[in-house]
Structure formats: structure tokens, C-alpha cells
mmCIF file of C-alpha atoms in Angstrom:
data_model
loop_
_atom_site.group_PDB
_atom_site.id
_atom_site.type_symbol
_atom_site.label_atom_id
_atom_site.label_comp_id
_atom_site.label_asym_id
_atom_site.label_seq_id
_atom_site.Cartn_x
_atom_site.Cartn_y
_atom_site.Cartn_z
ATOM 1 C CA UNK A 1 0.000 0.000 0.000
ATOM 2 C CA UNK A 2 1.020 3.600 -0.609
ATOM 3 C CA UNK A 3 1.754 5.097 2.782
ATOM 4 C CA UNK A 4 4.381 7.602 1.640
ATOM 5 C CA UNK A 5 4.024 11.282 2.340
ATOM 6 C CA UNK A 6 3.776 13.697 -0.578
ATOM 7 C CA UNK A 7 7.007 15.172 -1.925
ATOM 8 C CA UNK A 8 7.898 17.326 -4.897
ATOM 9 C CA UNK A 9 10.510 16.036 -7.298
ATOM 10 C CA UNK A 10 12.816 13.140 -6.532
ATOM 11 C CA UNK A 11 11.954 11.893 -3.020
ATOM 12 C CA UNK A 12 13.933 8.673 -2.719
ATOM 13 C CA UNK A 13 17.105 7.236 -4.262
ATOM 14 C CA UNK A 14 18.808 3.867 -4.014
ATOM 15 C CA UNK A 15 21.977 2.277 -5.412
ATOM 16 C CA UNK A 16 22.084 -1.545 -5.319
ATOM 17 C CA UNK A 17 23.857 -4.579 -6.715
ATOM 18 C CA UNK A 18 21.123 -7.047 -7.685
ATOM 19 C CA UNK A 19 19.078 -7.169 -4.420
ATOM 20 C CA UNK A 20 21.872 -5.805 -2.181
ATOM 21 C CA UNK A 21 21.465 -2.110 -1.260
ATOM 22 C CA UNK A 22 24.743 -0.185 -1.321
ATOM 23 C CA UNK A 23 23.528 3.348 -0.532
ATOM 24 C CA UNK A 24 20.178 5.142 -0.225
ATOM 25 C CA UNK A 25 18.610 8.410 0.795
ATOM 26 C CA UNK A 26 14.964 9.358 1.371
ATOM 27 C CA UNK A 27 13.248 12.746 1.739
ATOM 28 C CA UNK A 28 9.935 11.187 2.794
ATOM 29 C CA UNK A 29 8.610 8.755 5.366
ATOM 30 C CA UNK A 30 6.878 5.622 4.184
ATOM 31 C CA UNK A 31 7.434 2.313 2.498
ATOM 32 C CA UNK A 32 9.607 3.558 -0.344
ATOM 33 C CA UNK A 33 12.516 1.235 0.632
ATOM 34 C CA UNK A 34 10.214 -1.814 0.668
ATOM 35 C CA UNK A 35 8.788 -0.954 -2.765
ATOM 36 C CA UNK A 36 12.306 -0.382 -4.077
ATOM 37 C CA UNK A 37 13.373 -3.829 -2.832
ATOM 38 C CA UNK A 38 10.413 -5.392 -4.667
ATOM 39 C CA UNK A 39 11.537 -3.567 -7.816
ATOM 40 C CA UNK A 40 15.053 -4.964 -7.283
ATOM 41 C CA UNK A 41 13.663 -8.480 -6.966
ATOM 42 C CA UNK A 42 11.770 -7.953 -10.217
ATOM 43 C CA UNK A 43 14.878 -6.899 -12.167
ATOM 44 C CA UNK A 44 17.385 -9.222 -10.443
ATOM 45 C CA UNK A 45 16.704 -12.009 -12.928
ATOM 46 C CA UNK A 46 17.730 -9.740 -15.803
ATOM 47 C CA UNK A 47 21.513 -9.826 -15.353
ATOM 48 C CA UNK A 48 22.184 -7.560 -18.319
ATOM 49 C CA UNK A 49 25.478 -5.719 -18.645
ATOM 50 C CA UNK A 50 23.839 -3.187 -21.012
ATOM 51 C CA UNK A 51 22.308 0.089 -19.889
ATOM 52 C CA UNK A 52 18.533 -0.199 -19.521
ATOM 53 C CA UNK A 53 15.886 2.247 -18.320
ATOM 54 C CA UNK A 54 12.503 1.295 -16.882
ATOM 55 C CA UNK A 55 9.735 2.984 -14.893
ATOM 56 C CA UNK A 56 7.305 1.249 -12.481
ATOM 57 C CA UNK A 57 4.038 2.707 -11.218
ATOM 58 C CA UNK A 58 3.185 2.674 -7.502
ATOM 59 C CA UNK A 59 0.129 4.790 -6.762
ATOM 60 C CA UNK A 60 0.871 8.408 -7.603
ATOM 61 C CA UNK A 61 4.580 7.675 -7.737
ATOM 62 C CA UNK A 62 6.909 6.310 -10.383
ATOM 63 C CA UNK A 63 9.999 4.254 -9.571
ATOM 64 C CA UNK A 64 12.570 4.953 -12.291
ATOM 65 C CA UNK A 65 15.309 2.345 -12.738
ATOM 66 C CA UNK A 66 18.649 2.671 -14.532
ATOM 67 C CA UNK A 67 20.716 -0.530 -14.740
ATOM 68 C CA UNK A 68 24.369 -0.403 -15.835
ATOM 69 C CA UNK A 69 27.100 -3.053 -15.439
ATOM 70 C CA UNK A 70 25.072 -5.001 -12.862
ATOM 71 C CA UNK A 71 24.424 -1.944 -10.666
ATOM 72 C CA UNK A 72 20.859 -0.657 -10.302
ATOM 73 C CA UNK A 73 20.148 3.025 -9.689
ATOM 74 C CA UNK A 74 16.592 3.705 -8.517
ATOM 75 C CA UNK A 75 14.723 6.905 -7.710
ATOM 76 C CA UNK A 76 11.137 7.668 -6.793
ATOM 77 C CA UNK A 77 9.219 10.780 -7.906
ATOM 78 C CA UNK A 78 5.640 11.827 -8.392
ATOM 79 C CA UNK A 79 4.186 10.985 -11.767
ATOM 80 C CA UNK A 80 3.563 14.679 -12.449
ATOM 81 C CA UNK A 81 7.312 15.291 -12.204
ATOM 82 C CA UNK A 82 7.732 13.438 -15.478
ATOM 83 C CA UNK A 83 10.442 11.022 -16.581
ATOM 84 C CA UNK A 84 13.090 13.251 -18.144
ATOM 85 C CA UNK A 85 14.530 14.865 -15.014
ATOM 86 C CA UNK A 86 14.513 11.648 -12.903
ATOM 87 C CA UNK A 87 16.522 9.803 -15.536
ATOM 88 C CA UNK A 88 18.928 12.739 -15.847
ATOM 89 C CA UNK A 89 19.303 12.506 -12.068
ATOM 90 C CA UNK A 90 19.978 8.754 -12.237
ATOM 91 C CA UNK A 91 22.569 9.211 -14.988
ATOM 92 C CA UNK A 92 24.357 11.820 -12.891
ATOM 93 C CA UNK A 93 24.299 9.461 -9.871
ATOM 94 C CA UNK A 94 25.615 6.594 -11.978
ATOM 95 C CA UNK A 95 28.564 8.648 -13.252
ATOM 96 C CA UNK A 96 29.472 9.854 -9.754
ATOM 97 C CA UNK A 97 29.134 6.383 -8.196
ATOM 98 C CA UNK A 98 31.154 4.654 -10.934
ATOM 99 C CA UNK A 99 33.900 7.283 -10.819
ATOM 100 C CA UNK A 100 34.180 7.016 -7.024
ATOM 101 C CA UNK A 101 33.885 3.269 -6.428
ATOM 102 C CA UNK A 102 34.345 1.534 -9.765
ATOM 103 C CA UNK A 103 34.592 -2.252 -9.442
ATOM 104 C CA UNK A 104 34.415 -2.104 -5.623
ATOM 105 C CA UNK A 105 30.613 -2.131 -5.936
ATOM 106 C CA UNK A 106 30.729 -5.624 -7.470
ATOM 107 C CA UNK A 107 31.910 -7.176 -4.155
ATOM 108 C CA UNK A 108 30.871 -4.663 -1.460
ATOM 109 C CA UNK A 109 28.612 -5.609 1.432
ATOM 110 C CA UNK A 110 25.143 -4.186 1.997
ATOM 111 C CA UNK A 111 25.165 -0.426 2.707
ATOM 112 C CA UNK A 112 28.961 -0.378 2.404
ATOM 113 C CA UNK A 113 28.892 3.120 0.823
ATOM 114 C CA UNK A 114 25.775 4.451 2.553
ATOM 115 C CA UNK A 115 27.484 6.770 5.048
ATOM 116 C CA UNK A 116 29.460 8.601 2.369
ATOM 117 C CA UNK A 117 27.345 8.318 -0.760
ATOM 118 C CA UNK A 118 23.980 9.041 0.892
ATOM 119 C CA UNK A 119 25.202 12.613 1.315
ATOM 120 C CA UNK A 120 25.945 12.713 -2.437
ATOM 121 C CA UNK A 121 22.423 11.451 -3.140
ATOM 122 C CA UNK A 122 20.996 14.143 -0.870
ATOM 123 C CA UNK A 123 22.958 16.904 -2.607
ATOM 124 C CA UNK A 124 21.953 15.752 -6.081
ATOM 125 C CA UNK A 125 18.293 15.364 -5.088
ATOM 126 C CA UNK A 126 18.237 18.931 -3.755
ATOM 127 C CA UNK A 127 19.932 20.165 -6.911
ATOM 128 C CA UNK A 128 17.545 18.483 -9.352
ATOM 129 C CA UNK A 129 14.476 19.353 -7.274
ATOM 130 C CA UNK A 130 15.219 23.054 -6.837
ATOM 131 C CA UNK A 131 17.505 24.239 -9.650
ATOM 132 C CA UNK A 132 15.727 24.959 -12.968
ATOM 133 C CA UNK A 133 19.102 24.726 -14.726
ATOM 134 C CA UNK A 134 19.260 21.024 -13.835
ATOM 135 C CA UNK A 135 16.752 20.185 -16.534
ATOM 136 C CA UNK A 136 19.063 20.864 -19.475
ATOM 137 C CA UNK A 137 16.717 19.461 -22.093
ATOM 138 C CA UNK A 138 13.758 21.297 -20.613
ATOM 139 C CA UNK A 139 15.814 24.505 -20.571
ATOM 140 C CA UNK A 140 16.853 23.984 -24.176
ATOM 141 C CA UNK A 141 13.256 23.334 -25.169
ATOM 142 C CA UNK A 142 12.177 26.464 -23.344
ATOM 143 C CA UNK A 143 14.870 28.481 -25.116
ATOM 144 C CA UNK A 144 13.815 26.986 -28.443
ATOM 145 C CA UNK A 145 10.211 27.882 -27.661
ATOM 146 C CA UNK A 146 11.252 31.434 -26.793
ATOM 147 C CA UNK A 147 13.283 31.692 -29.992
ATOM 148 C CA UNK A 148 10.322 30.317 -31.917
ATOM 149 C CA UNK A 149 8.069 32.975 -30.394
ATOM 150 C CA UNK A 150 10.610 35.648 -31.239
ATOM 151 C CA UNK A 151 10.846 34.330 -34.797
ATOM 152 C CA UNK A 152 7.045 34.382 -35.103
ATOM 153 C CA UNK A 153 6.989 37.934 -33.801
ATOM 154 C CA UNK A 154 9.774 38.906 -36.185
ATOM 155 C CA UNK A 155 7.930 37.276 -39.094
ATOM 156 C CA UNK A 156 4.795 39.214 -38.161
ATOM 157 C CA UNK A 157 6.836 42.412 -38.065
ATOM 158 C CA UNK A 158 8.341 41.553 -41.434
ATOM 159 C CA UNK A 159 4.881 40.930 -42.854
ATOM 160 C CA UNK A 160 3.658 44.251 -41.503
ATOM 161 C CA UNK A 161 6.804 45.875 -42.848
ATOM 162 C CA UNK A 162 6.113 44.129 -46.147
ATOM 163 C CA UNK A 163 2.743 45.847 -46.363
ATOM 164 C CA UNK A 164 4.457 49.168 -45.695
ATOM 165 C CA UNK A 165 7.080 48.295 -48.289
ATOM 166 C CA UNK A 166 4.297 47.560 -50.793
ATOM 167 C CA UNK A 167 2.840 50.980 -50.105
ATOM 168 C CA UNK A 168 6.259 52.571 -50.571
ATOM 169 C CA UNK A 169 6.707 50.639 -53.832
ATOM 170 C CA UNK A 170 3.339 51.892 -55.074
ATOM 171 C CA UNK A 171 4.256 55.443 -54.151
ATOM 172 C CA UNK A 172 7.651 55.018 -55.814
ATOM 173 C CA UNK A 173 6.031 53.763 -59.005
ATOM 174 C CA UNK A 174 3.644 56.726 -58.955
ATOM 175 C CA UNK A 175 6.544 59.140 -58.468
ATOM 176 C CA UNK A 176 8.429 57.481 -61.318
ATOM 177 C CA UNK A 177 5.419 57.886 -63.616
ATOM 178 C CA UNK A 178 5.050 61.516 -62.633
ATOM 179 C CA UNK A 179 8.776 62.043 -63.175
ATOM 180 C CA UNK A 180 8.558 60.473 -66.634
ATOM 181 C CA UNK A 181 5.610 62.688 -67.555
ATOM 182 C CA UNK A 182 7.418 65.752 -66.217
ATOM 183 C CA UNK A 183 10.544 64.940 -68.253
ATOM 184 C CA UNK A 184 8.511 64.393 -71.386
ATOM 185 C CA UNK A 185 6.624 67.662 -70.858
ATOM 186 C CA UNK A 186 9.872 69.505 -70.113
ATOM 187 C CA UNK A 187 11.427 68.095 -73.302
ATOM 188 C CA UNK A 188 8.438 69.248 -75.341
ATOM 189 C CA UNK A 189 8.531 72.737 -73.812
ATOM 190 C CA UNK A 190 12.268 72.905 -74.451
ATOM 191 C CA UNK A 191 11.731 72.070 -78.128
ATOM 192 C CA UNK A 192 8.993 74.681 -78.413
ATOM 193 C CA UNK A 193 11.197 77.318 -76.834
ATOM 194 C CA UNK A 194 14.050 76.367 -79.175
ATOM 195 C CA UNK A 195 11.863 76.716 -82.250
ATOM 196 C CA UNK A 196 10.488 80.008 -80.953
ATOM 197 C CA UNK A 197 14.023 81.309 -80.374
ATOM 198 C CA UNK A 198 15.075 80.034 -83.808
ATOM 199 C CA UNK A 199 12.178 81.871 -85.484
ATOM 200 C CA UNK A 200 13.105 85.059 -83.681
ATOM 201 C CA UNK A 201 16.709 84.642 -84.786
ATOM 202 C CA UNK A 202 15.711 84.044 -88.406
ATOM 203 C CA UNK A 203 13.346 87.029 -88.327
ATOM 204 C CA UNK A 204 16.088 89.224 -86.887
ATOM 205 C CA UNK A 205 18.523 88.097 -89.595
ATOM 206 C CA UNK A 206 15.960 88.947 -92.281
ATOM 207 C CA UNK A 207 15.312 92.385 -90.777
ATOM 208 C CA UNK A 208 19.039 93.105 -90.580
ATOM 209 C CA UNK A 209 19.512 91.951 -94.162
ATOM 210 C CA UNK A 210 16.672 94.120 -95.418
ATOM 211 C CA UNK A 211 17.975 97.066 -93.435
ATOM 212 C CA UNK A 212 21.426 96.683 -94.939
ATOM 213 C CA UNK A 213 19.869 96.353 -98.366
ATOM 214 C CA UNK A 214 17.928 99.609 -98.024
ATOM 215 C CA UNK A 215 20.968 101.439 -96.627
ATOM 216 C CA UNK A 216 23.096 100.248 -99.509
ATOM 217 C CA UNK A 217 20.330 101.094 -101.933
ATOM 218 C CA UNK A 218 20.036 104.639 -100.588
ATOM 219 C CA UNK A 219 23.814 105.131 -100.548
ATOM 220 C CA UNK A 220 24.510 103.719 -104.000
ATOM 221 C CA UNK A 221 21.381 104.920 -105.848
ATOM 222 C CA UNK A 222 22.630 108.392 -107.056
ATOM 223 C CA UNK A 223 25.949 106.974 -108.169
ATOM 224 C CA UNK A 224 24.216 104.364 -110.226
ATOM 225 C CA UNK A 225 22.061 107.031 -111.853
ATOM 226 C CA UNK A 226 25.129 109.183 -112.732
ATOM 227 C CA UNK A 227 26.889 106.183 -114.157
ATOM 228 C CA UNK A 228 23.861 105.405 -116.357
ATOM 229 C CA UNK A 229 23.651 108.994 -117.511
ATOM 230 C CA UNK A 230 27.355 109.034 -118.440
ATOM 231 C CA UNK A 231 27.009 105.797 -120.341
ATOM 232 C CA UNK A 232 24.021 107.261 -122.140
ATOM 233 C CA UNK A 233 25.851 110.482 -123.085
ATOM 234 C CA UNK A 234 28.940 108.655 -124.222
ATOM 235 C CA UNK A 235 26.863 106.520 -126.532
ATOM 236 C CA UNK A 236 25.321 109.648 -128.104
ATOM 237 C CA UNK A 237 28.731 111.257 -128.628
ATOM 238 C CA UNK A 238 30.015 108.160 -130.432
ATOM 239 C CA UNK A 239 27.047 108.194 -132.770
ATOM 240 C CA UNK A 240 27.585 111.896 -133.518
ATOM 241 C CA UNK A 241 31.240 111.293 -134.299
ATOM 242 C CA UNK A 242 30.370 108.545 -136.650
ATOM 243 C CA UNK A 243 27.759 110.722 -138.402
ATOM 244 C CA UNK A 244 30.190 113.572 -138.744
ATOM 245 C CA UNK A 245 32.921 111.418 -140.194
ATOM 246 C CA UNK A 246 30.554 110.091 -142.778
ATOM 247 C CA UNK A 247 29.507 113.625 -143.712
ATOM 248 C CA UNK A 248 33.080 114.807 -144.139
ATOM 249 C CA UNK A 249 33.985 112.040 -146.505
ATOM 250 C CA UNK A 250 34.809 113.463 -150.050
ATOM 251 C CA UNK A 251 32.311 112.690 -152.748
ATOM 252 C CA UNK A 252 33.842 110.418 -155.270
ATOM 253 C CA UNK A 253 33.808 111.809 -158.813
ATOM 254 C CA UNK A 254 32.895 109.379 -161.517
ATOM 255 C CA UNK A 255 35.644 108.815 -164.082
#
């Protein structure tokens, strides 16, 4: 029967060789040691040298078992505490126990290491029950979850920014169209102004040419008239000379 008091986290731990307890520590009062011995009797027939992990249900508690090289490491925790942290605890206990005692555990008497190693069990139980950093996987999952939330928030910001970027792109396209129309209109106005300036230049050249023509005409007109009159008089004088020469010619007498 379950007569154990309630405890949070790992409440009991035991290290044994087959059915021989080597060290144990309990944070609760009850029949946890008796249940643990029954668990040992159940796994004693399986003399495996490989690492195996098993959990047994006893009321609201789970007895988690890690077997390695003939040594069983057992802890008890409430079912709500899960399985991940208890097995991390057992792996830590296994490493410490193996490093400290090695092959001595294969021939030691019952509770041979209890006085020294029970204090180690107590320290590790307190650590894994109270320190959130003890659950490395849980911490990593939490950090991943936080990163995931940050990524989702960042994606939402990017999407919102994308809508703003779309608006900016639309405005940019509109400005580009207006700029193109302005350049085309400016080019057309420039051409019109050039043709207007060219017409004024041509008109000014014509006026200057006509002005020069009239000035030259006024300046050279009398001279041209005198020259014509002299040519006219000289032609009359030549005709008179010819007429006179003909008149002065002697009349030829017939023979």
C-alpha cells in the first residue's frame, strides 16, 4: 500500500547490486525502501550488462530504474514530475558512483557506501528538485520555444513591414510615372522654346539683311544714276562722231 508522504521532485534514491542495497537516501517517510526492494527483486533475474531504463508505477509515484554493469540506480518521484529529469538525475548518480567506487561495488557488502554516498544522493536530489538549470533538455526546449516565439513575432513584423514596403513601392512607381511625364513635358517645352528662339533669330537676320539692303540702296542709288547717264551720253557722242565722219567724206567723182 502507498503510505508515503507527498514530496515534490525526486523523493527517494537507491543504489544496489542485484538485491543488495549499497547506498540510499529518502526525503519522505513511508514504504519507499520496501517498494524499491520489490523492484530490485523484479529486475534481479535480468543480469544484463547493457544500460537499460525502466519505470514502475506505484500509486501516484513512479519508480525509475537505470541498470548499468550489474548496478541498479533507482529513484522515486511523483508521476507529475515526469520522466526526463529523474533519468537525468539517475545518470548523474551513476557517473558519480562509478567514478568514485568503480569495481568495488561488485563485491561490497550491503550499505557499504551508505554513510558517504547518501550525502551525495541528498545533494543531487536537492539540486535536481530546486535548480531549474538542472533540466538541461527542458531549458533547451524552453529556449527553443522562446526563440520560436521571437521568430514568429519577427515574421509578423516583417509581414507588416512588407505591407508598408508595398505601399512605398506603389508610391515610388507613382513618383516614377510623374517624373517620366514631367521629363517628357519639359522636353516638349524645351523644343517649343528652341523653335520660338530660332524663329526670332531668323526674323532678326531677315530684318538686318533688309535694313542693310535699303541702306546700300540709298547710298549707292545716285551713283548708279550718274553712271547710267554718263554711259548714255557717251553713246550719243560716239554716234555723232560717226555721223560727222561720214559727212566729211569726199564725194567720189565718176571717171
